Coordinates of C-alpha atoms and ligand atoms in Angstrom, one line a residue:
X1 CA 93.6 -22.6 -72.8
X2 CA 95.3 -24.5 -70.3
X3 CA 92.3 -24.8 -67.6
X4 CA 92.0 -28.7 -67.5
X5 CA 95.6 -29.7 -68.7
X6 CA 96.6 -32.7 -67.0
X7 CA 99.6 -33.5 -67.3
X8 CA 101.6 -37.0 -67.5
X9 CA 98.3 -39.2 -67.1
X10 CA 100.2 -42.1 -69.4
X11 CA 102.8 -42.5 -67.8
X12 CA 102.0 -41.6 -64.1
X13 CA 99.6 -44.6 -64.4
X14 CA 99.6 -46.8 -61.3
X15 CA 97.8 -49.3 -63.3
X16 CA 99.9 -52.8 -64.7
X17 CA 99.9 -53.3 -68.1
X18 CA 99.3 -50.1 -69.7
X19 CA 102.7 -48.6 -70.2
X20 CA 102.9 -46.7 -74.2
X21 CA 104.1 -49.2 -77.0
X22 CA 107.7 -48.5 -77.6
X23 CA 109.6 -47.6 -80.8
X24 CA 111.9 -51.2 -80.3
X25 CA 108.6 -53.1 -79.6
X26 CA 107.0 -52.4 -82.6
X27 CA 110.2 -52.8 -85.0
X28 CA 110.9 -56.1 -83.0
X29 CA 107.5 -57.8 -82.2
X30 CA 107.2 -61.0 -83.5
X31 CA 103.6 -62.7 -84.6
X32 CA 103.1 -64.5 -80.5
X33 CA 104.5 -61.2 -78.9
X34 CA 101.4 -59.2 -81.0
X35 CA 98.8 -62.0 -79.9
X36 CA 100.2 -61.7 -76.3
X37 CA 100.1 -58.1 -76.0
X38 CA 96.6 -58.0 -77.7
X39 CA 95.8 -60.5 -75.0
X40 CA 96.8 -57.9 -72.4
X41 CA 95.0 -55.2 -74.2
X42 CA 92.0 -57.2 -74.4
X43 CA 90.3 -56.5 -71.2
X44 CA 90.4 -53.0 -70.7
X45 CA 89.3 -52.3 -74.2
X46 CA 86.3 -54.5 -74.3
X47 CA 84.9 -53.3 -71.0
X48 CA 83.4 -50.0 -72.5
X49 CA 82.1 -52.0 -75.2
X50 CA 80.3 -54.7 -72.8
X51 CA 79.0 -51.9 -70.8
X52 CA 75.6 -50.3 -72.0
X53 CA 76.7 -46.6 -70.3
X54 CA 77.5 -44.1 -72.5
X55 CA 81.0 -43.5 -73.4
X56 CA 82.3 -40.8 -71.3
X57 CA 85.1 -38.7 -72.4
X58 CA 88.8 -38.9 -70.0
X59 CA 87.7 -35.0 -68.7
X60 CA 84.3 -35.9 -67.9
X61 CA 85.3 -39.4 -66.1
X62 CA 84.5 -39.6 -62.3
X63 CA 87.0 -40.8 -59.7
X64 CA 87.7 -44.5 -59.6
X65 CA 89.1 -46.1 -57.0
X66 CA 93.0 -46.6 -57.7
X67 CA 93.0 -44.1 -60.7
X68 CA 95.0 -40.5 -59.4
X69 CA 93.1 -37.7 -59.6
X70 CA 95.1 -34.6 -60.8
X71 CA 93.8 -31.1 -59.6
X72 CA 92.9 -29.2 -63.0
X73 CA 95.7 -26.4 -63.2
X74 CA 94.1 -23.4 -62.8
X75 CA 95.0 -20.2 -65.6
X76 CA 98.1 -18.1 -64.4
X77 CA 96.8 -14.6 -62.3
X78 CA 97.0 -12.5 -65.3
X79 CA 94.2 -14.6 -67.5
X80 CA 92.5 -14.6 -64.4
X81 CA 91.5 -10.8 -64.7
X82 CA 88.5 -10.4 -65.9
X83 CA 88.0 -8.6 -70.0
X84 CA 85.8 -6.3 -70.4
X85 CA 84.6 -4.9 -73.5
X86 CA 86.6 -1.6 -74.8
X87 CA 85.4 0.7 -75.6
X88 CA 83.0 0.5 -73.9
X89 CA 80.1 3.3 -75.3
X90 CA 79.5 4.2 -78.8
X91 CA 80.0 7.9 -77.1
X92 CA 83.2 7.1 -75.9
X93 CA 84.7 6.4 -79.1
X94 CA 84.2 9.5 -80.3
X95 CA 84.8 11.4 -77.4
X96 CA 88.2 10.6 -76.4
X97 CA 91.5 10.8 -78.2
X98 CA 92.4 7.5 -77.6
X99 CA 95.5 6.7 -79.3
X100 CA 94.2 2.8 -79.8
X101 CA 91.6 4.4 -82.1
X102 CA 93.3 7.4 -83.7
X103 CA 96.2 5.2 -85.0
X104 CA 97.6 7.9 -87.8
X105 CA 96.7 11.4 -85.3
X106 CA 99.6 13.1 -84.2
X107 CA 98.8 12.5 -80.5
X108 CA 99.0 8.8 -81.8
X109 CA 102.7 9.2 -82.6
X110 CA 103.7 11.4 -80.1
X111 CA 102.3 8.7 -77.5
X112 CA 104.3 5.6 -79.3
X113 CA 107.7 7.6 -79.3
X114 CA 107.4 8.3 -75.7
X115 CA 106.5 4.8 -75.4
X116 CA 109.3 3.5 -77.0
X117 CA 111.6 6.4 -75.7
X118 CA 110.2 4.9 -72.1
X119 CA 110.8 1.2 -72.8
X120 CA 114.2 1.5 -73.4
X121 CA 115.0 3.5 -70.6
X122 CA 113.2 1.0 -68.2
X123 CA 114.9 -1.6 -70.1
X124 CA 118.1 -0.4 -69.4
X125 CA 117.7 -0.2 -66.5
X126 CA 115.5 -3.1 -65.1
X127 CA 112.9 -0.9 -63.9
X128 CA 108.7 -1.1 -64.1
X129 CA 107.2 0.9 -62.0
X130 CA 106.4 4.4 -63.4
X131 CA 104.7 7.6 -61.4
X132 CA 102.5 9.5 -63.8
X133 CA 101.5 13.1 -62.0
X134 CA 101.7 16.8 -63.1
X135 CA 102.5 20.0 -60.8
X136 CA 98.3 21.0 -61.1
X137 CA 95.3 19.3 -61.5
X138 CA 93.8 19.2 -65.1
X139 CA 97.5 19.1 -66.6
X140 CA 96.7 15.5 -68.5
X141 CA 98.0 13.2 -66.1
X142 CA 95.5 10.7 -66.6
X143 CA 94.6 11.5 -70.5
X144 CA 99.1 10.6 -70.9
X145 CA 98.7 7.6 -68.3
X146 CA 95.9 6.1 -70.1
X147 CA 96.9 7.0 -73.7
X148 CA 100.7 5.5 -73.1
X149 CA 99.3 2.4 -71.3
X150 CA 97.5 2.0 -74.4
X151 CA 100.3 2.5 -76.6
X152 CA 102.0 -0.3 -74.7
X153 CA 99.9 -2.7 -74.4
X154 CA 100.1 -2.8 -78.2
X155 CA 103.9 -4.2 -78.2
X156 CA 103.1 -8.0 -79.0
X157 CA 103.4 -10.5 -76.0
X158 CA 104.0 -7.2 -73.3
X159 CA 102.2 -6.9 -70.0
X160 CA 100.9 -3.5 -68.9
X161 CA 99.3 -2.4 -66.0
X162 CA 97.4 1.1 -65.1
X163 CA 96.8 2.0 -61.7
X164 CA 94.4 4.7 -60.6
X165 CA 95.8 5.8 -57.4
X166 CA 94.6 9.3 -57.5
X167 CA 92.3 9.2 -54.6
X168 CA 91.3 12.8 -54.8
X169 CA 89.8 12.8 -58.2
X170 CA 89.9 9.4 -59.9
X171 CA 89.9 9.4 -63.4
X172 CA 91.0 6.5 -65.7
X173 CA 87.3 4.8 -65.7
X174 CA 86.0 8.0 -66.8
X175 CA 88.6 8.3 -69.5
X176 CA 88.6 4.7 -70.7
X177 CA 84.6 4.3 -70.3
X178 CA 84.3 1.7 -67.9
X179 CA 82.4 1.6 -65.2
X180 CA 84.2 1.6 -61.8
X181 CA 82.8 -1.0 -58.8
X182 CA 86.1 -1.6 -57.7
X183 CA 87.9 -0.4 -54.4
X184 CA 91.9 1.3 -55.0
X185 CA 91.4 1.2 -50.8
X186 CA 90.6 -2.3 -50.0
X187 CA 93.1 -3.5 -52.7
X188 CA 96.4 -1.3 -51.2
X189 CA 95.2 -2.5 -47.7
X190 CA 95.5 -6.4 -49.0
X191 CA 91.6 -7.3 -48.2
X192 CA 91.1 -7.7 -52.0
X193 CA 93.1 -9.7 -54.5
X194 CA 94.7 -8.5 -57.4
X195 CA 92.6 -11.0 -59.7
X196 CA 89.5 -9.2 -58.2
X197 CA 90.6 -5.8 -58.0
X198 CA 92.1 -5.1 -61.8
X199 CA 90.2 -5.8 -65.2
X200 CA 91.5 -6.0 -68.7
X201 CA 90.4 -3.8 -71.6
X202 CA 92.5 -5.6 -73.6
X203 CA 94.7 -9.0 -73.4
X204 CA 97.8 -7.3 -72.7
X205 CA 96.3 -4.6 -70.6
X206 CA 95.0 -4.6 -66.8
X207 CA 94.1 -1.5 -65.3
X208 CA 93.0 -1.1 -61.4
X209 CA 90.0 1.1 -61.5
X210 CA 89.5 4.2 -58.0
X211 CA 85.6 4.4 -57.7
X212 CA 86.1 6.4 -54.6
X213 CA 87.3 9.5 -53.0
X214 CA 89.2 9.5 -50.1
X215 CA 90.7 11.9 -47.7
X216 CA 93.3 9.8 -46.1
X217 CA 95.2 9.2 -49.8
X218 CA 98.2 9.9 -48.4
X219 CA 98.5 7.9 -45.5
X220 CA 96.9 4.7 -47.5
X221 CA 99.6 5.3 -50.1
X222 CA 102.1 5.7 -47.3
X223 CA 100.8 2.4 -45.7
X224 CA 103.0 -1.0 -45.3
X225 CA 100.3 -2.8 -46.5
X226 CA 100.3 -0.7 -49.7
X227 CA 104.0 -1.4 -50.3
X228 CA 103.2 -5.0 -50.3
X229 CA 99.9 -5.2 -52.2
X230 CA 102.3 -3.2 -54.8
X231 CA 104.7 -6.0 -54.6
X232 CA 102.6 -8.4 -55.2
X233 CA 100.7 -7.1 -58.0
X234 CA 104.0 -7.1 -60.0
X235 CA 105.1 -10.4 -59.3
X236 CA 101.7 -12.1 -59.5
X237 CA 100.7 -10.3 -62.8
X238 CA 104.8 -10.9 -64.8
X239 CA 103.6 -6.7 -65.8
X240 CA 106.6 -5.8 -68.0
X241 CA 105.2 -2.0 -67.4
X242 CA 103.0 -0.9 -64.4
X243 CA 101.7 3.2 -64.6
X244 CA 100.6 5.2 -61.6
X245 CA 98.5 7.7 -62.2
X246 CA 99.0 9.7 -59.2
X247 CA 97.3 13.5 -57.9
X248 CA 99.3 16.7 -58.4
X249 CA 102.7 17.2 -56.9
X250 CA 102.3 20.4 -55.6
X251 CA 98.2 20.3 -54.5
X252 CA 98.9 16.8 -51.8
X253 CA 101.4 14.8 -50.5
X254 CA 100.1 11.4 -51.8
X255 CA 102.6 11.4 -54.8
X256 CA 105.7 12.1 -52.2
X257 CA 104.1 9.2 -50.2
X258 CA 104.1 6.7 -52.7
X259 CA 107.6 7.7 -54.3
X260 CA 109.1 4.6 -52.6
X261 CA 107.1 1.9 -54.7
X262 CA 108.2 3.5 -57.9
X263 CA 111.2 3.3 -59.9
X264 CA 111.0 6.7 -61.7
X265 CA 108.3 9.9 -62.8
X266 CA 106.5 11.1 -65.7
X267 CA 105.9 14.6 -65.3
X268 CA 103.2 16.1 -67.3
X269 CA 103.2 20.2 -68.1
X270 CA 100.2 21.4 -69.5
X271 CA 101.7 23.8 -72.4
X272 CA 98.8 26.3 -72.5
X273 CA 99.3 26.8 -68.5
X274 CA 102.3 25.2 -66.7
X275 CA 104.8 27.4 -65.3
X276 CA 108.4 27.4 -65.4
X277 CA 108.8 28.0 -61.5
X278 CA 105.8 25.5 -61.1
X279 CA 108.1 22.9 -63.0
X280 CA 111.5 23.6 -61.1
X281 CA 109.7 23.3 -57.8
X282 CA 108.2 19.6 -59.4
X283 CA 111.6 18.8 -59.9
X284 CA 112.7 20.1 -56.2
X285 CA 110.4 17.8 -54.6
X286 CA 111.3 14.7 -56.5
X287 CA 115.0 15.5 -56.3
X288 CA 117.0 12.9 -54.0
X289 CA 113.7 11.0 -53.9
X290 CA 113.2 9.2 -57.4
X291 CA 114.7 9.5 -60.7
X292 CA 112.3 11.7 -63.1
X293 CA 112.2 9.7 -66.3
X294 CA 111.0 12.8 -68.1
X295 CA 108.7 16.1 -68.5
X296 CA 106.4 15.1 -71.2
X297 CA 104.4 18.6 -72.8
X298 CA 101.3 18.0 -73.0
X299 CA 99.0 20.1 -75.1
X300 CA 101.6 21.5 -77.4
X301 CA 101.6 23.9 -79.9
X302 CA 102.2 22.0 -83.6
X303 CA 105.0 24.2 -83.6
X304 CA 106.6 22.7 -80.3
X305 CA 106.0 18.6 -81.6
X306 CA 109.3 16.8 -82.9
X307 CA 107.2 15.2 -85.4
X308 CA 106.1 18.0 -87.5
Ligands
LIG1 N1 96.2 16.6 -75.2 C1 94.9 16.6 -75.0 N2 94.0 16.7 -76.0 C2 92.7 16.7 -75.7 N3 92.2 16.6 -74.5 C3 93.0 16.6 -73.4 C4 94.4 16.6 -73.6 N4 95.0 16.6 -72.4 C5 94.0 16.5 -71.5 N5 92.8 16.5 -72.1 C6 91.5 16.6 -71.5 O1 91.5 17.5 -70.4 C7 90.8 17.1 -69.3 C8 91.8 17.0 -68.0 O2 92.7 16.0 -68.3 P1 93.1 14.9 -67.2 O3 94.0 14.0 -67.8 O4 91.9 14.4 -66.5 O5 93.9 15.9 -66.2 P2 94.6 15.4 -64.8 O6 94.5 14.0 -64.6 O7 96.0 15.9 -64.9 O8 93.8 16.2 -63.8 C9 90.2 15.7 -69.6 O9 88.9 15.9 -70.1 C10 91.1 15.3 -70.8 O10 90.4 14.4 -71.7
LIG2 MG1 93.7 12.7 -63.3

């Protein structure tokens, strides 16, 4: 942890006499030049040994006149987000089909090839920011968001981020089972910082948590302020990935709202119940708008999965 690294304490030293024994010293020094630079030593080492105080160690020393002070760095943004423990309920890990915990199930697999399938597409292309939403409610929008953010955040040294900006019926606390306290609203408006707002289930996972409903979704998600409280939550937190997991395209607005902050759109059909016409008018509403990254079929039949 780099909390209290201060850096350059030798040799930013104001103080005469105490520059670091060099290589051409040591080789060179004669028999005199040791005695004198012992005598130069001398004082400063004896003092703590005169002194009856106990000896304090360089982090715990108070200020002395003449000596500089550095500020302790403080942690980068990102290790500033407070963990929290995941799962979090003995019920929850049996409840959910969380591809963290089901490693070998075939929702597992199906979640780390679109994963991978996703990555190099963003890659390619230098984008981040991904819109997850469905053309109805109860499709899996936030069952994919939350099972692919998961299947990222296990690539070694990535960033992900999930963002629960479904206003109308917030769902990733639920799914993941945490408790939500946090406000989506105050965060998008700016009056609450990204270190306060997200929380991390895991080291290389932050997710912003919706603990309320609100009627004015759209116009919050249409909001300058919620462009830049977007902006800055991807520069501050160096996210290699950031989900959305956004309301239905075709029940509100919200989603065509926020369409500017994103780079591209997961769409998820619900095999047992989306429609063909419900898809094409999906695609009619983000056409011209964003790029839609991919139509991802949720519940599938075995028969439908490329990995059977
Ligand atoms: N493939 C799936 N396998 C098992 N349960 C699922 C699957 N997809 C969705 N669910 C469950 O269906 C319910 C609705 O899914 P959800 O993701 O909340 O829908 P949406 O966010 O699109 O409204 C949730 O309880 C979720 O856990
Ligand atoms: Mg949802």
């Amino acid at each position: 942890m780099k909390h209290f690294a201060v850096s350059g304490a030798a040799t930013a030293s104001p103080v005469r006499g105490t520059r670091m024994l060099e290589k051409d010293d040591e080789v060179g020094m004669s028999e005199q030049g040791f005695k004198r630079f012992r005598r130069r030593r001398a004082p400063a080492e004896a003092a703590p040994a005169a002194s009856s105080a106990p000896r304090q160690r360089p982090m715990d020393a108070p200020s002395s006149a003449g000596s500089i002070q550095l500020p302790a760095a403080l942690p980068e943004p990102w290790e500033r987000i407070r963990q929290v423990p995941f799962p979090g309920t003995e019920e929850h890990k049996t409840r959910l089909p969380l591809v963290s915990r089901f490693r070998s199930a075939p929702a597992a697999k199906s979640f780390d090839l679109l994963r991978t399938r996703l990555s190099h597409t963003l890659k390619a292309r230098g984008w981040k920011r991904v819109a997850v939403t469905a053309p109805a409610a109860g499709c899996g929008s936030t069952f994919s968001a939350v099972n692919l953010a998961l299947s990222l955040a296990r690539v070694p040294g990535s960033r992900t981020v999930l963002m629960d900006l479904n206003f109308r019926q917030p769902g990733i606390a639920h799914a993941m089972g945490i408790q939500a306290t946090a406000d989506m609203g105050a965060f998008l408006s700016g009056a609450v910082q990204m270190e306060d707002q997200l929380m991390r289930p895991l080291p290389s996972l932050a997710v912003g948590l919706n603990s309320a409903k609100d009627q004015d979704a759209a116009e919050i998600l249409h909001s300058r302020s919620c462009s830049a409280a977007v902006d800055d939550l991807m520069l501050r937190s160096g996210a290699d990935t950031a989900l959305f997991d956004l309301p239905p395209v075709l029940e509100h607005d919200d989603t065509a709202a926020f369409l500017p902050q994103v780079d591209g759109v997961l769409l998820i059909s619900d095999g047992t119940s989306t429609t063909a016409a419900q898809l094409a008018a999906c695609e009619k509403m983000l056409a011209g708008h964003t790029e839609l990254l991919g139509v991802v079929l949720n519940r599938a039949r075995r028969s439908d999965s490329p990995l059977n």
